[in-house]
mmCIF file of C-alpha atoms in Angstrom:
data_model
loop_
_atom_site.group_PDB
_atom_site.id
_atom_site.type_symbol
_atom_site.label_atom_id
_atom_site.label_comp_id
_atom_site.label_asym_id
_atom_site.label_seq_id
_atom_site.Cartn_x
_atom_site.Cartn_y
_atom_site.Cartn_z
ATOM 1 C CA UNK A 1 -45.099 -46.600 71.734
ATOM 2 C CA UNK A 2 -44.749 -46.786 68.122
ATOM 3 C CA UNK A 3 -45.244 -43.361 67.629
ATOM 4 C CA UNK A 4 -42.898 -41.719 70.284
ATOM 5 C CA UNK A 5 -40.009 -44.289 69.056
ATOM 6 C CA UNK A 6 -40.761 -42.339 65.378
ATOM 7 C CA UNK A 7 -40.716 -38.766 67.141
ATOM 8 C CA UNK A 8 -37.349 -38.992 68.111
ATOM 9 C CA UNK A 9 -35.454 -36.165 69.688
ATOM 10 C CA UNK A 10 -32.157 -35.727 71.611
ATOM 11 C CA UNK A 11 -33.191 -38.395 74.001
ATOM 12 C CA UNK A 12 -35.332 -40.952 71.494
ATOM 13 C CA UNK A 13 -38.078 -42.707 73.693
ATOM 14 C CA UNK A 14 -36.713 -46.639 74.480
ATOM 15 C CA UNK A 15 -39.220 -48.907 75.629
ATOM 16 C CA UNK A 16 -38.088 -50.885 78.565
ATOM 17 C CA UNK A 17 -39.453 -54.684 78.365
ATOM 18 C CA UNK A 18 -38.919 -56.389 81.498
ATOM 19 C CA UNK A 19 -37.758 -60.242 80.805
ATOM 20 C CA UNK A 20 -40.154 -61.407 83.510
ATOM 21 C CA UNK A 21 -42.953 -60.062 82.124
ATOM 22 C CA UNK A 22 -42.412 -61.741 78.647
ATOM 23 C CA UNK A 23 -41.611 -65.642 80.524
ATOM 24 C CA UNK A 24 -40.866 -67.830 77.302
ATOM 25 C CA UNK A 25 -39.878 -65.397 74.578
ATOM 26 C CA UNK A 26 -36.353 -64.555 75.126
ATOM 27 C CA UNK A 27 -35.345 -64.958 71.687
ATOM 28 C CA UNK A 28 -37.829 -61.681 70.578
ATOM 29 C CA UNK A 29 -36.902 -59.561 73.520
ATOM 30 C CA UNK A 30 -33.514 -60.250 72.564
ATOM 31 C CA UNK A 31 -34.486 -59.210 68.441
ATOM 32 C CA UNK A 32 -36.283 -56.102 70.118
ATOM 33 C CA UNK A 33 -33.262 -55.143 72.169
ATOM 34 C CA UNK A 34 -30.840 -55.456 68.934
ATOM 35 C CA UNK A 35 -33.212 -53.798 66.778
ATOM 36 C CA UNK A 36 -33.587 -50.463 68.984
ATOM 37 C CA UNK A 37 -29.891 -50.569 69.578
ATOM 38 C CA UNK A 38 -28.011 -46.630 69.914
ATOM 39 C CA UNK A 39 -25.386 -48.285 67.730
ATOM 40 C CA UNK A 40 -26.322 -49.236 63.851
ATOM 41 C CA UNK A 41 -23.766 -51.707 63.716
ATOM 42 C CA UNK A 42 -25.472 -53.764 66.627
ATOM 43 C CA UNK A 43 -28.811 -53.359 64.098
ATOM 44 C CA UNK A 44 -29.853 -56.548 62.565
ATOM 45 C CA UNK A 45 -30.144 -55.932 58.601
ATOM 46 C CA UNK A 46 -33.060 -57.628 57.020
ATOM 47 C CA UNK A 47 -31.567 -61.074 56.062
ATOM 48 C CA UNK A 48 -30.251 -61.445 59.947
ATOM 49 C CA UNK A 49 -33.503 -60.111 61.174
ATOM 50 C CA UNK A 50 -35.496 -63.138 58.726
ATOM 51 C CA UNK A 51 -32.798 -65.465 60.053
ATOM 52 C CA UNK A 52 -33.320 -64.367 64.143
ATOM 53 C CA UNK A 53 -37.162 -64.230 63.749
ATOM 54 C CA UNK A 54 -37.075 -68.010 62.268
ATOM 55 C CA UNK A 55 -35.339 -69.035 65.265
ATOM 56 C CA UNK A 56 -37.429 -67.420 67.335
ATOM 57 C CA UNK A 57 -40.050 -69.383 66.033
ATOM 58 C CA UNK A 58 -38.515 -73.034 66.623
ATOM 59 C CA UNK A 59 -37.417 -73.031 62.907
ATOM 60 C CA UNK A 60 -40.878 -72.216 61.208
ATOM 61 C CA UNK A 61 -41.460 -70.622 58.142
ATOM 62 C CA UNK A 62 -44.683 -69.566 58.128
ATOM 63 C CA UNK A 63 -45.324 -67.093 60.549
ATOM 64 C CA UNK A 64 -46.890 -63.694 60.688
ATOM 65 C CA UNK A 65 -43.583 -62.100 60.910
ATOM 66 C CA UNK A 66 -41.720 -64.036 58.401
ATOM 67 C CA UNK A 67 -44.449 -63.387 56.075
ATOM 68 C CA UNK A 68 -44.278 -59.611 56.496
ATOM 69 C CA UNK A 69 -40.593 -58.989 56.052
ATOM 70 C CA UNK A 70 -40.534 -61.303 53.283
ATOM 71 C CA UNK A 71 -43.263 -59.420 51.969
ATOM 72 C CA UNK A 72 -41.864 -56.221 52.808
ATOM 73 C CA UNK A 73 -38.429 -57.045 50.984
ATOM 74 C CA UNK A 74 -40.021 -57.796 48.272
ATOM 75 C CA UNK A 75 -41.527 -55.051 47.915
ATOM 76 C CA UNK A 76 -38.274 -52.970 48.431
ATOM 77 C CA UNK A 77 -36.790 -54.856 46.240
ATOM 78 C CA UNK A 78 -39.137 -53.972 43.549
ATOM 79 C CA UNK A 79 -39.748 -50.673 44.506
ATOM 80 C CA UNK A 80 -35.538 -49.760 43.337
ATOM 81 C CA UNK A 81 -35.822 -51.806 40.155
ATOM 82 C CA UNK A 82 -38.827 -49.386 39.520
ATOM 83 C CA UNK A 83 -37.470 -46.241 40.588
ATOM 84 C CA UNK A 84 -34.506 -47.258 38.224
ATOM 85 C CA UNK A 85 -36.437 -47.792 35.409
ATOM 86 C CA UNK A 86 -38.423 -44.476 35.589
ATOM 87 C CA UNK A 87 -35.338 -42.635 36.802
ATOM 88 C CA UNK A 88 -33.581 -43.749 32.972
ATOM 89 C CA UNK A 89 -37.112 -42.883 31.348
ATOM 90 C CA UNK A 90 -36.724 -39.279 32.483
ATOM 91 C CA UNK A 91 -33.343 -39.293 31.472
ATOM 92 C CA UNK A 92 -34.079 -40.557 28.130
ATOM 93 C CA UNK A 93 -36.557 -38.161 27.918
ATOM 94 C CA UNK A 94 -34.787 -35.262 29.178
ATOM 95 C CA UNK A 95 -32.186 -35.952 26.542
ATOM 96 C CA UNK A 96 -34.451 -35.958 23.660
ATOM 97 C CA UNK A 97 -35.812 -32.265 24.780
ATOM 98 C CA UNK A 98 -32.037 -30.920 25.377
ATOM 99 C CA UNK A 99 -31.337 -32.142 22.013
ATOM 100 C CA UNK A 100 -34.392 -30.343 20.817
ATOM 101 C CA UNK A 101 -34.506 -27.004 22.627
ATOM 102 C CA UNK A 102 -30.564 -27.106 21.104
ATOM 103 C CA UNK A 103 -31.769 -27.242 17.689
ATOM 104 C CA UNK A 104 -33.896 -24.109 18.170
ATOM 105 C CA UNK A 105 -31.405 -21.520 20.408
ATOM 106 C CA UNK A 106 -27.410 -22.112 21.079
ATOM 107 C CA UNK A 107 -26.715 -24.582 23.782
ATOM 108 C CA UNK A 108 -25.269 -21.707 26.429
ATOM 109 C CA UNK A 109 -28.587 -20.045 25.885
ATOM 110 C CA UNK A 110 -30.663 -22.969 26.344
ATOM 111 C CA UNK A 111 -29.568 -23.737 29.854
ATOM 112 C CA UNK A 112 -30.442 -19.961 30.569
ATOM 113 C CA UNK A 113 -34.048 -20.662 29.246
ATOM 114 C CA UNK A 114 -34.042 -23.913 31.261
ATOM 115 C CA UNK A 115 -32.829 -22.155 34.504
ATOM 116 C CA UNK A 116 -35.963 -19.425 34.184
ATOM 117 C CA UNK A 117 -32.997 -16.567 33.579
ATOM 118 C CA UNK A 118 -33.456 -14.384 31.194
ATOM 119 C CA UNK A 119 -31.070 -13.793 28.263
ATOM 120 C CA UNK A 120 -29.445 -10.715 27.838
ATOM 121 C CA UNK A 121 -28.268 -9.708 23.716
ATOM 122 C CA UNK A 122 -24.628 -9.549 23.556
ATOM 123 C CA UNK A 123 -22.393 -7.656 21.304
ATOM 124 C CA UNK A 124 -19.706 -9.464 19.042
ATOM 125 C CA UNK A 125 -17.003 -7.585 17.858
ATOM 126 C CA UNK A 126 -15.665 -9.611 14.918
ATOM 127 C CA UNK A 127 -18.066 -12.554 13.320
ATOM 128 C CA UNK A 128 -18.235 -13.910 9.870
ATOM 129 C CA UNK A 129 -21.604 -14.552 8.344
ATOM 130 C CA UNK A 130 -22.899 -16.974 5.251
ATOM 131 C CA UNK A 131 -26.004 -16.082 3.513
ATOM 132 C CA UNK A 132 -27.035 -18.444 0.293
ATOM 133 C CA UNK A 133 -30.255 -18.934 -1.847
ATOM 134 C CA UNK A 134 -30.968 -20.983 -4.781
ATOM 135 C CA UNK A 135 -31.038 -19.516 -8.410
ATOM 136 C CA UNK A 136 -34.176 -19.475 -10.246
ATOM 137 C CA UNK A 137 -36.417 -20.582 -6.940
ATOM 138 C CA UNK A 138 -39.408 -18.383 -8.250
ATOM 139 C CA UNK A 139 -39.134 -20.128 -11.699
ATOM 140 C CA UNK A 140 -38.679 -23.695 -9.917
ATOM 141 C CA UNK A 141 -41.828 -23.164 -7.717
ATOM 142 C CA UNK A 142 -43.875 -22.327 -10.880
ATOM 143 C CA UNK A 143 -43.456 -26.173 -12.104
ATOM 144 C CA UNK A 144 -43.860 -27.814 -8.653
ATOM 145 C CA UNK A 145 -46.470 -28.195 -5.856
ATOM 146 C CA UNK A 146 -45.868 -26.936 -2.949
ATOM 147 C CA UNK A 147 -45.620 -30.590 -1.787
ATOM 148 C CA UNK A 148 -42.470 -30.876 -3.793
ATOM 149 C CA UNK A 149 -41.174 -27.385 -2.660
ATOM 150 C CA UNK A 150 -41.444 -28.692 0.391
ATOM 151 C CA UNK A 151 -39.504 -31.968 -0.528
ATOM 152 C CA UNK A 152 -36.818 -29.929 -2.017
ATOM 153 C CA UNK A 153 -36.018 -27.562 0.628
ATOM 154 C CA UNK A 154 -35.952 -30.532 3.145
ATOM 155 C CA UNK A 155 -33.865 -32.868 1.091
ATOM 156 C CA UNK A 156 -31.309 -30.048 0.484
ATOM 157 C CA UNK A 157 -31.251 -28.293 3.821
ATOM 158 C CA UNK A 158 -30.709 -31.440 5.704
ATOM 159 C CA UNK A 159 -27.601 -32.378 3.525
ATOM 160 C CA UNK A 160 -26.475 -28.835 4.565
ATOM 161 C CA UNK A 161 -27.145 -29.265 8.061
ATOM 162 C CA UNK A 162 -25.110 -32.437 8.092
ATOM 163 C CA UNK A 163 -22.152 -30.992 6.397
ATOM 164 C CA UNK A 164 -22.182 -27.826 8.710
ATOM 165 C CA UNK A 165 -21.760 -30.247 11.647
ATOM 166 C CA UNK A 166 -18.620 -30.183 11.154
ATOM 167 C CA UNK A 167 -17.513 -26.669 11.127
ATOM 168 C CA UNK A 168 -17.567 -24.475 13.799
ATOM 169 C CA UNK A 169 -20.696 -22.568 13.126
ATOM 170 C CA UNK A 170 -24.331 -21.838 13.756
ATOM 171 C CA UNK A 171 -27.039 -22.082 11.804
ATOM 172 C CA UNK A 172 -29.286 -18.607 12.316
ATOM 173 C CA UNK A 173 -31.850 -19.598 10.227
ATOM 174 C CA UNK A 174 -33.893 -20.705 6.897
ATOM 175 C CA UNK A 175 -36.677 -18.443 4.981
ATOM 176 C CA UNK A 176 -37.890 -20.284 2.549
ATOM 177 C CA UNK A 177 -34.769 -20.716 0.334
ATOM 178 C CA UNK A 178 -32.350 -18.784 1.859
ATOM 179 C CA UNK A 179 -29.750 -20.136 4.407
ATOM 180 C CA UNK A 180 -27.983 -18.190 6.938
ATOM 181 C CA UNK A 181 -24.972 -19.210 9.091
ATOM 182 C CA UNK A 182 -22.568 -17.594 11.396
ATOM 183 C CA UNK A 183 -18.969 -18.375 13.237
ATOM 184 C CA UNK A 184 -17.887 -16.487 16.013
ATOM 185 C CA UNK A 185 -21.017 -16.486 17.890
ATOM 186 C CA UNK A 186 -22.390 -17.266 20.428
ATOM 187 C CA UNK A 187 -19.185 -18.864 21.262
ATOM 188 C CA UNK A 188 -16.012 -16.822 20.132
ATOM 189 C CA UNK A 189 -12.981 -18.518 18.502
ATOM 190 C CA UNK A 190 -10.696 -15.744 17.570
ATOM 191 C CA UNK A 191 -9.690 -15.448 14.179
ATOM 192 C CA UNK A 192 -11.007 -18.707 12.691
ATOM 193 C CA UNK A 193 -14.529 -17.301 11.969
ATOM 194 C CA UNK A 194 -14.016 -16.027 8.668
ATOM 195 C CA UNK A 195 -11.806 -19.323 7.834
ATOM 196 C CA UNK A 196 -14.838 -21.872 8.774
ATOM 197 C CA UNK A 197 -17.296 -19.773 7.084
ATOM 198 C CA UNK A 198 -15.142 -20.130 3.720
ATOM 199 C CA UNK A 199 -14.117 -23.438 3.671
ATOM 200 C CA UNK A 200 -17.472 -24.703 4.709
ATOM 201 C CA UNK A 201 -18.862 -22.519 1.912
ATOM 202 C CA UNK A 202 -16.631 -24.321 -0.151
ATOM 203 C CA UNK A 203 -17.810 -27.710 1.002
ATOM 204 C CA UNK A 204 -21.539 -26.875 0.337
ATOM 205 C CA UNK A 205 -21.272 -25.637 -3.156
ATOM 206 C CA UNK A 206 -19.216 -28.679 -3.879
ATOM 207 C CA UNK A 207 -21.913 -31.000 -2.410
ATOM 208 C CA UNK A 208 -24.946 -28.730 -3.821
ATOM 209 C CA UNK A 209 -23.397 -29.762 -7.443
ATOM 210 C CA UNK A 210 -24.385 -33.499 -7.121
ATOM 211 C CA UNK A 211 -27.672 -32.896 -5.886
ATOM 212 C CA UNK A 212 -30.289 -34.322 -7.418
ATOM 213 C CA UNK A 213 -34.027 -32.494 -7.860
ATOM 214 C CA UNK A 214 -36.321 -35.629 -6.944
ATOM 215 C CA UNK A 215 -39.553 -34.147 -9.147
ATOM 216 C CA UNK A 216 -36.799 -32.820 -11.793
ATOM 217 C CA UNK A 217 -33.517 -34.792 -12.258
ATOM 218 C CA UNK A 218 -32.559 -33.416 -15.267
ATOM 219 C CA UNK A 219 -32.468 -30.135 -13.415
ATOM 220 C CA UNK A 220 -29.006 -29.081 -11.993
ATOM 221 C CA UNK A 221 -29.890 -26.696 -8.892
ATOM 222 C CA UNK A 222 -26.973 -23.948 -7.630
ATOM 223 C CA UNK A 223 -26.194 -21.491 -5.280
ATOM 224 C CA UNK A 224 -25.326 -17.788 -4.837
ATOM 225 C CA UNK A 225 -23.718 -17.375 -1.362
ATOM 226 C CA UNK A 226 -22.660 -14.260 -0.052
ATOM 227 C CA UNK A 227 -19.796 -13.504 3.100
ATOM 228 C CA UNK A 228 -18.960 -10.467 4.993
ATOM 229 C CA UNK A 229 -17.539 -10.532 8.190
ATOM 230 C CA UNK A 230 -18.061 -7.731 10.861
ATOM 231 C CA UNK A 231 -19.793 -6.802 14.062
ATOM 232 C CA UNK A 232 -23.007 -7.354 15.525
ATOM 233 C CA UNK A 233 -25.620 -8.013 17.730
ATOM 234 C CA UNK A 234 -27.448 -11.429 19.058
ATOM 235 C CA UNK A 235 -29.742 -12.409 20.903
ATOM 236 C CA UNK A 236 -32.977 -14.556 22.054
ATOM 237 C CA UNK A 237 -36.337 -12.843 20.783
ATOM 238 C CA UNK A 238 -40.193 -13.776 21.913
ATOM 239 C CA UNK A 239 -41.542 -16.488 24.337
ATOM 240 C CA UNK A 240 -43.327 -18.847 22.083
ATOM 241 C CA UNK A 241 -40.763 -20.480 19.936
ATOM 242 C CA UNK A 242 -37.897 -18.361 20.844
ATOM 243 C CA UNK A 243 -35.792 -17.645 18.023
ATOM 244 C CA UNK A 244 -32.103 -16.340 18.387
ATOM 245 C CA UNK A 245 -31.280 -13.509 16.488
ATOM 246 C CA UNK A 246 -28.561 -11.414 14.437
ATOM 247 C CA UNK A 247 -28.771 -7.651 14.259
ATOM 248 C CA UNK A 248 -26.344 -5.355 12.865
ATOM 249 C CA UNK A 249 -25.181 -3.933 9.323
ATOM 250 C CA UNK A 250 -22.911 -7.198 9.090
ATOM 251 C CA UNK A 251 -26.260 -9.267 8.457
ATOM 252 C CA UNK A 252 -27.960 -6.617 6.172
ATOM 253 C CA UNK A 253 -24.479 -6.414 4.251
ATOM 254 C CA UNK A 254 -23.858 -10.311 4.240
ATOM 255 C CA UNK A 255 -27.293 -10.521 2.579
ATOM 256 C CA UNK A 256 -26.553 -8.235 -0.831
ATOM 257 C CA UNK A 257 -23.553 -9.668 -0.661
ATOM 258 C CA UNK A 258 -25.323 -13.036 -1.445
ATOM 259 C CA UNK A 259 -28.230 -10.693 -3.870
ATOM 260 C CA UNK A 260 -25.744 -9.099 -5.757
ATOM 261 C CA UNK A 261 -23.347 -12.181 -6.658
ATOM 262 C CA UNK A 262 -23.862 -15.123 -9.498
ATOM 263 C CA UNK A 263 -24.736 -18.778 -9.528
ATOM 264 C CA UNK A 264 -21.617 -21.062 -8.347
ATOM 265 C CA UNK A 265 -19.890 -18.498 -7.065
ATOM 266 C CA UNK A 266 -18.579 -17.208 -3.845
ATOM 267 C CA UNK A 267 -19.586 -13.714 -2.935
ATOM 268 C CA UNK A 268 -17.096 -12.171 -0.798
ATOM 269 C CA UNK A 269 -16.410 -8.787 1.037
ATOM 270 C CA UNK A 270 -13.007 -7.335 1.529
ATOM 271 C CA UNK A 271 -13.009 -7.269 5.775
ATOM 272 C CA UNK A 272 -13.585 -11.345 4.879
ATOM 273 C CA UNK A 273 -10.792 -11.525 2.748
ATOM 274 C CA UNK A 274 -8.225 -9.932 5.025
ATOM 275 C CA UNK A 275 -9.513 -12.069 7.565
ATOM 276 C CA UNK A 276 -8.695 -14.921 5.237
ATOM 277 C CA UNK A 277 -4.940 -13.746 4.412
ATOM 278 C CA UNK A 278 -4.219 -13.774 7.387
ATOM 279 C CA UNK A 279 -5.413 -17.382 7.809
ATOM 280 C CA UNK A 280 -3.499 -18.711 4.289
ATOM 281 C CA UNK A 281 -4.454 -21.246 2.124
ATOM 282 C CA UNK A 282 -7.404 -19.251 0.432
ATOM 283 C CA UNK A 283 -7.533 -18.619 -3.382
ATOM 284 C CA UNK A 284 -9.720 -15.847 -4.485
ATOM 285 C CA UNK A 285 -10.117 -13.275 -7.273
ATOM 286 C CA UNK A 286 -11.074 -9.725 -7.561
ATOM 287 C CA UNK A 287 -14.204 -8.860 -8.920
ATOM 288 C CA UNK A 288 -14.175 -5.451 -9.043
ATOM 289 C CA UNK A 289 -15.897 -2.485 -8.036
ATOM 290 C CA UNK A 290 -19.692 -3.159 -7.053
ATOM 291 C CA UNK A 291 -23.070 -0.800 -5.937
ATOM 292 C CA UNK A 292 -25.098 -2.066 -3.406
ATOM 293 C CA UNK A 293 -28.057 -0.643 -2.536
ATOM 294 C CA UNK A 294 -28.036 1.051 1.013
ATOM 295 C CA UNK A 295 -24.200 0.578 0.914
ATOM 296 C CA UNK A 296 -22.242 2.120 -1.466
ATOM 297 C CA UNK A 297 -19.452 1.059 -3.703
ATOM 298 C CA UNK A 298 -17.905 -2.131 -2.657
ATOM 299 C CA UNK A 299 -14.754 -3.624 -3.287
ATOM 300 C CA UNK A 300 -15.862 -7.277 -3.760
ATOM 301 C CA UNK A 301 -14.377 -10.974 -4.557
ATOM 302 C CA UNK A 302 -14.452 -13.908 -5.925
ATOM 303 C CA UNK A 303 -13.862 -17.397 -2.929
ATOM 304 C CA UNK A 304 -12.337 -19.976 -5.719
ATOM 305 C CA UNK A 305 -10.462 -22.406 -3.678
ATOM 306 C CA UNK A 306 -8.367 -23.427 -1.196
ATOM 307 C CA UNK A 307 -4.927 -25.359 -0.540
ATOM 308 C CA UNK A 308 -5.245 -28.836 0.072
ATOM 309 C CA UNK A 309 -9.534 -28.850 -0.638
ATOM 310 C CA UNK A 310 -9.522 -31.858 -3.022
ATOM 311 C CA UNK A 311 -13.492 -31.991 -3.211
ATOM 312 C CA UNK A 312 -14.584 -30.765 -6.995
ATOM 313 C CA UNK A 313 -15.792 -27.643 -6.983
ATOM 314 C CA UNK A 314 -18.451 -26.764 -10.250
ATOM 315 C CA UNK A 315 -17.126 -24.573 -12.958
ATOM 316 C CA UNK A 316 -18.917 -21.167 -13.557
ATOM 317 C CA UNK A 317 -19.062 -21.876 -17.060
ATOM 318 C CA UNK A 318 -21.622 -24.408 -16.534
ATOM 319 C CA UNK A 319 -24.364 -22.600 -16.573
ATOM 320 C CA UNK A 320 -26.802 -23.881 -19.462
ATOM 321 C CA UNK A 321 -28.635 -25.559 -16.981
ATOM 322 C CA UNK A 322 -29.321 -22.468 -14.216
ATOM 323 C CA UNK A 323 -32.708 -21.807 -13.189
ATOM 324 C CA UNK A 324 -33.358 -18.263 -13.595
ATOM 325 C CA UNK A 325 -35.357 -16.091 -11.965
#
């Protein structure tokens, strides 16, 4: 009986229960009746159902049946506060892997990676990128471990990566001392690229100024950072640890822009600085005429300020202390 009421169907199996041949239980036919009614409103729910059984049973408590719904709400009861709990563990948990697999690739390719799709490159037409190193890292690794190397590049880097939080830019990568960033990618925003890239250059070579060398405080650590702004290409290379990539003469000339310029300065090209007239606000000076290899002849510039960036910037002429290669 059980089993066809479970089967179901367009005309659901209804066992008929004649009163007669159940003399002195009215009160369960009854329960049975309400409980297989075509209506769900006429249904008992469980706390009616406890409350019709027990007067069923002359106002007992301890039957059979009481026992098992009580048992069985229980049960239920614990069963959702259970669920709950595990359903907020995977979401914690979920979290914590977003926010990781976001650290490694650009959010709007990590939810391609998560869906299984693959992740085409994509051209950009106009992006801005940052490269930097620190002066004098070959002499600087010569009188440390590679414990304290390691110390260094973490200490600094992660003071970068805070401050770059709050720019609109994405941080390629880090080879050993070298730091690259880009705007404009993989999300465009117009014309600002070259404007985020600056001023946040700005704001690191201020903070890099007051940092302090744990294993060598008497040391005063700085930064040649190069900018060129151009085309290129990105996008997601390799399986295992995926790593999202920039391709293009833009990144190849953003780099000897950062090779060929001086501690505590800003390294700029020429498409960056129209970029950057067009914005306002910068200050800048020409630095002349300069030969880069697999280039040419470059027109290049100095980044010195900008209006209304009150955060001290070092002066060039500070450089008694440089670390020199």
């Amino acid at each position: 009986i059980v089993e066809l009421v479970k089967n179901g169907g367009k005309k659901p199996f209804r066992p008929q229960v004649e009163r007669s041949s159940a003399p002195g239980m009215p009160h369960l036919l009854y329960i049975m009746e309400r409980c297989l009614s075509e209506n769900a409103n006429h249904r008992p729910d469980t706390q009616m159902l406890m409350r019709m059984l027990r007067s069923a049973n002359y106002g007992r408590h301890a039957s059979i049946m009481d026992n098992m719904v009580f048992m069985l709400e229980t049960y239920a009861n614990n069963l959702e506060d259970l669920v709950a709990q595990r359903t907020m563990q995977l979401t914690e948990e979920k979290k914590k892997t977003d926010e990781l697999l976001h650290r490694m690739v650009p959010p709007s390719v990590a939810e391609h990676l998560k869906c299984g799709k693959s992740v085409e490159p994509e051209s950009f037409d106009d992006v801005t990128i940052f490269f930097s190193d620190i002066v004098g890292f070959t002499s600087l690794s010569a009188m440390s471990t590679p414990m304290q190397v390691v110390m260094l590049l973490n200490d600094l880097y992660s003071l970068f990566d805070g401050i770059i939080s709050s720019y609109d830019v994405y941080k390629v990568e880090t080879i050993g001392d070298a730091y690259m960033v880009a705007s404009g990618l993989p999300i465009r925003n117009g014309n600002r690229h070259a404007g985020e890239i600056a001023t946040m250059a700005l704001d690191l070579l201020s903070a890099v100024s007051k940092f302090t060398i744990r294993h060598l405080p008497h040391k005063v650590l700085q930064l040649r950072i190069g900018i060129h702004s151009g085309a290129c290409v990105a996008g997601v290379v390799g399986l295992t640890m995926p790593r999202y990539c920039l391709f293009g003469d833009t990144v190849n000339t953003a780099s000897r822009y950062e090779s060929t310029g001086e501690a505590l300065r800003i390294h700029v090209s020429l498409t960056t600085i129209t970029h950057l007239d067009e914005l306002g606000d910068y200050k800048y000076g020409k630095r002349g005429f300069i030969e880069m290899k697999g280039i040419g002849t470059q027109t290049t510039y100095w980044l010195t300020g900008k209006s209304n960036f009150d955060k001290p910037l070092p002066r060039v002429e500070d450089v008694n202390s440089v670390l020199v290669d």
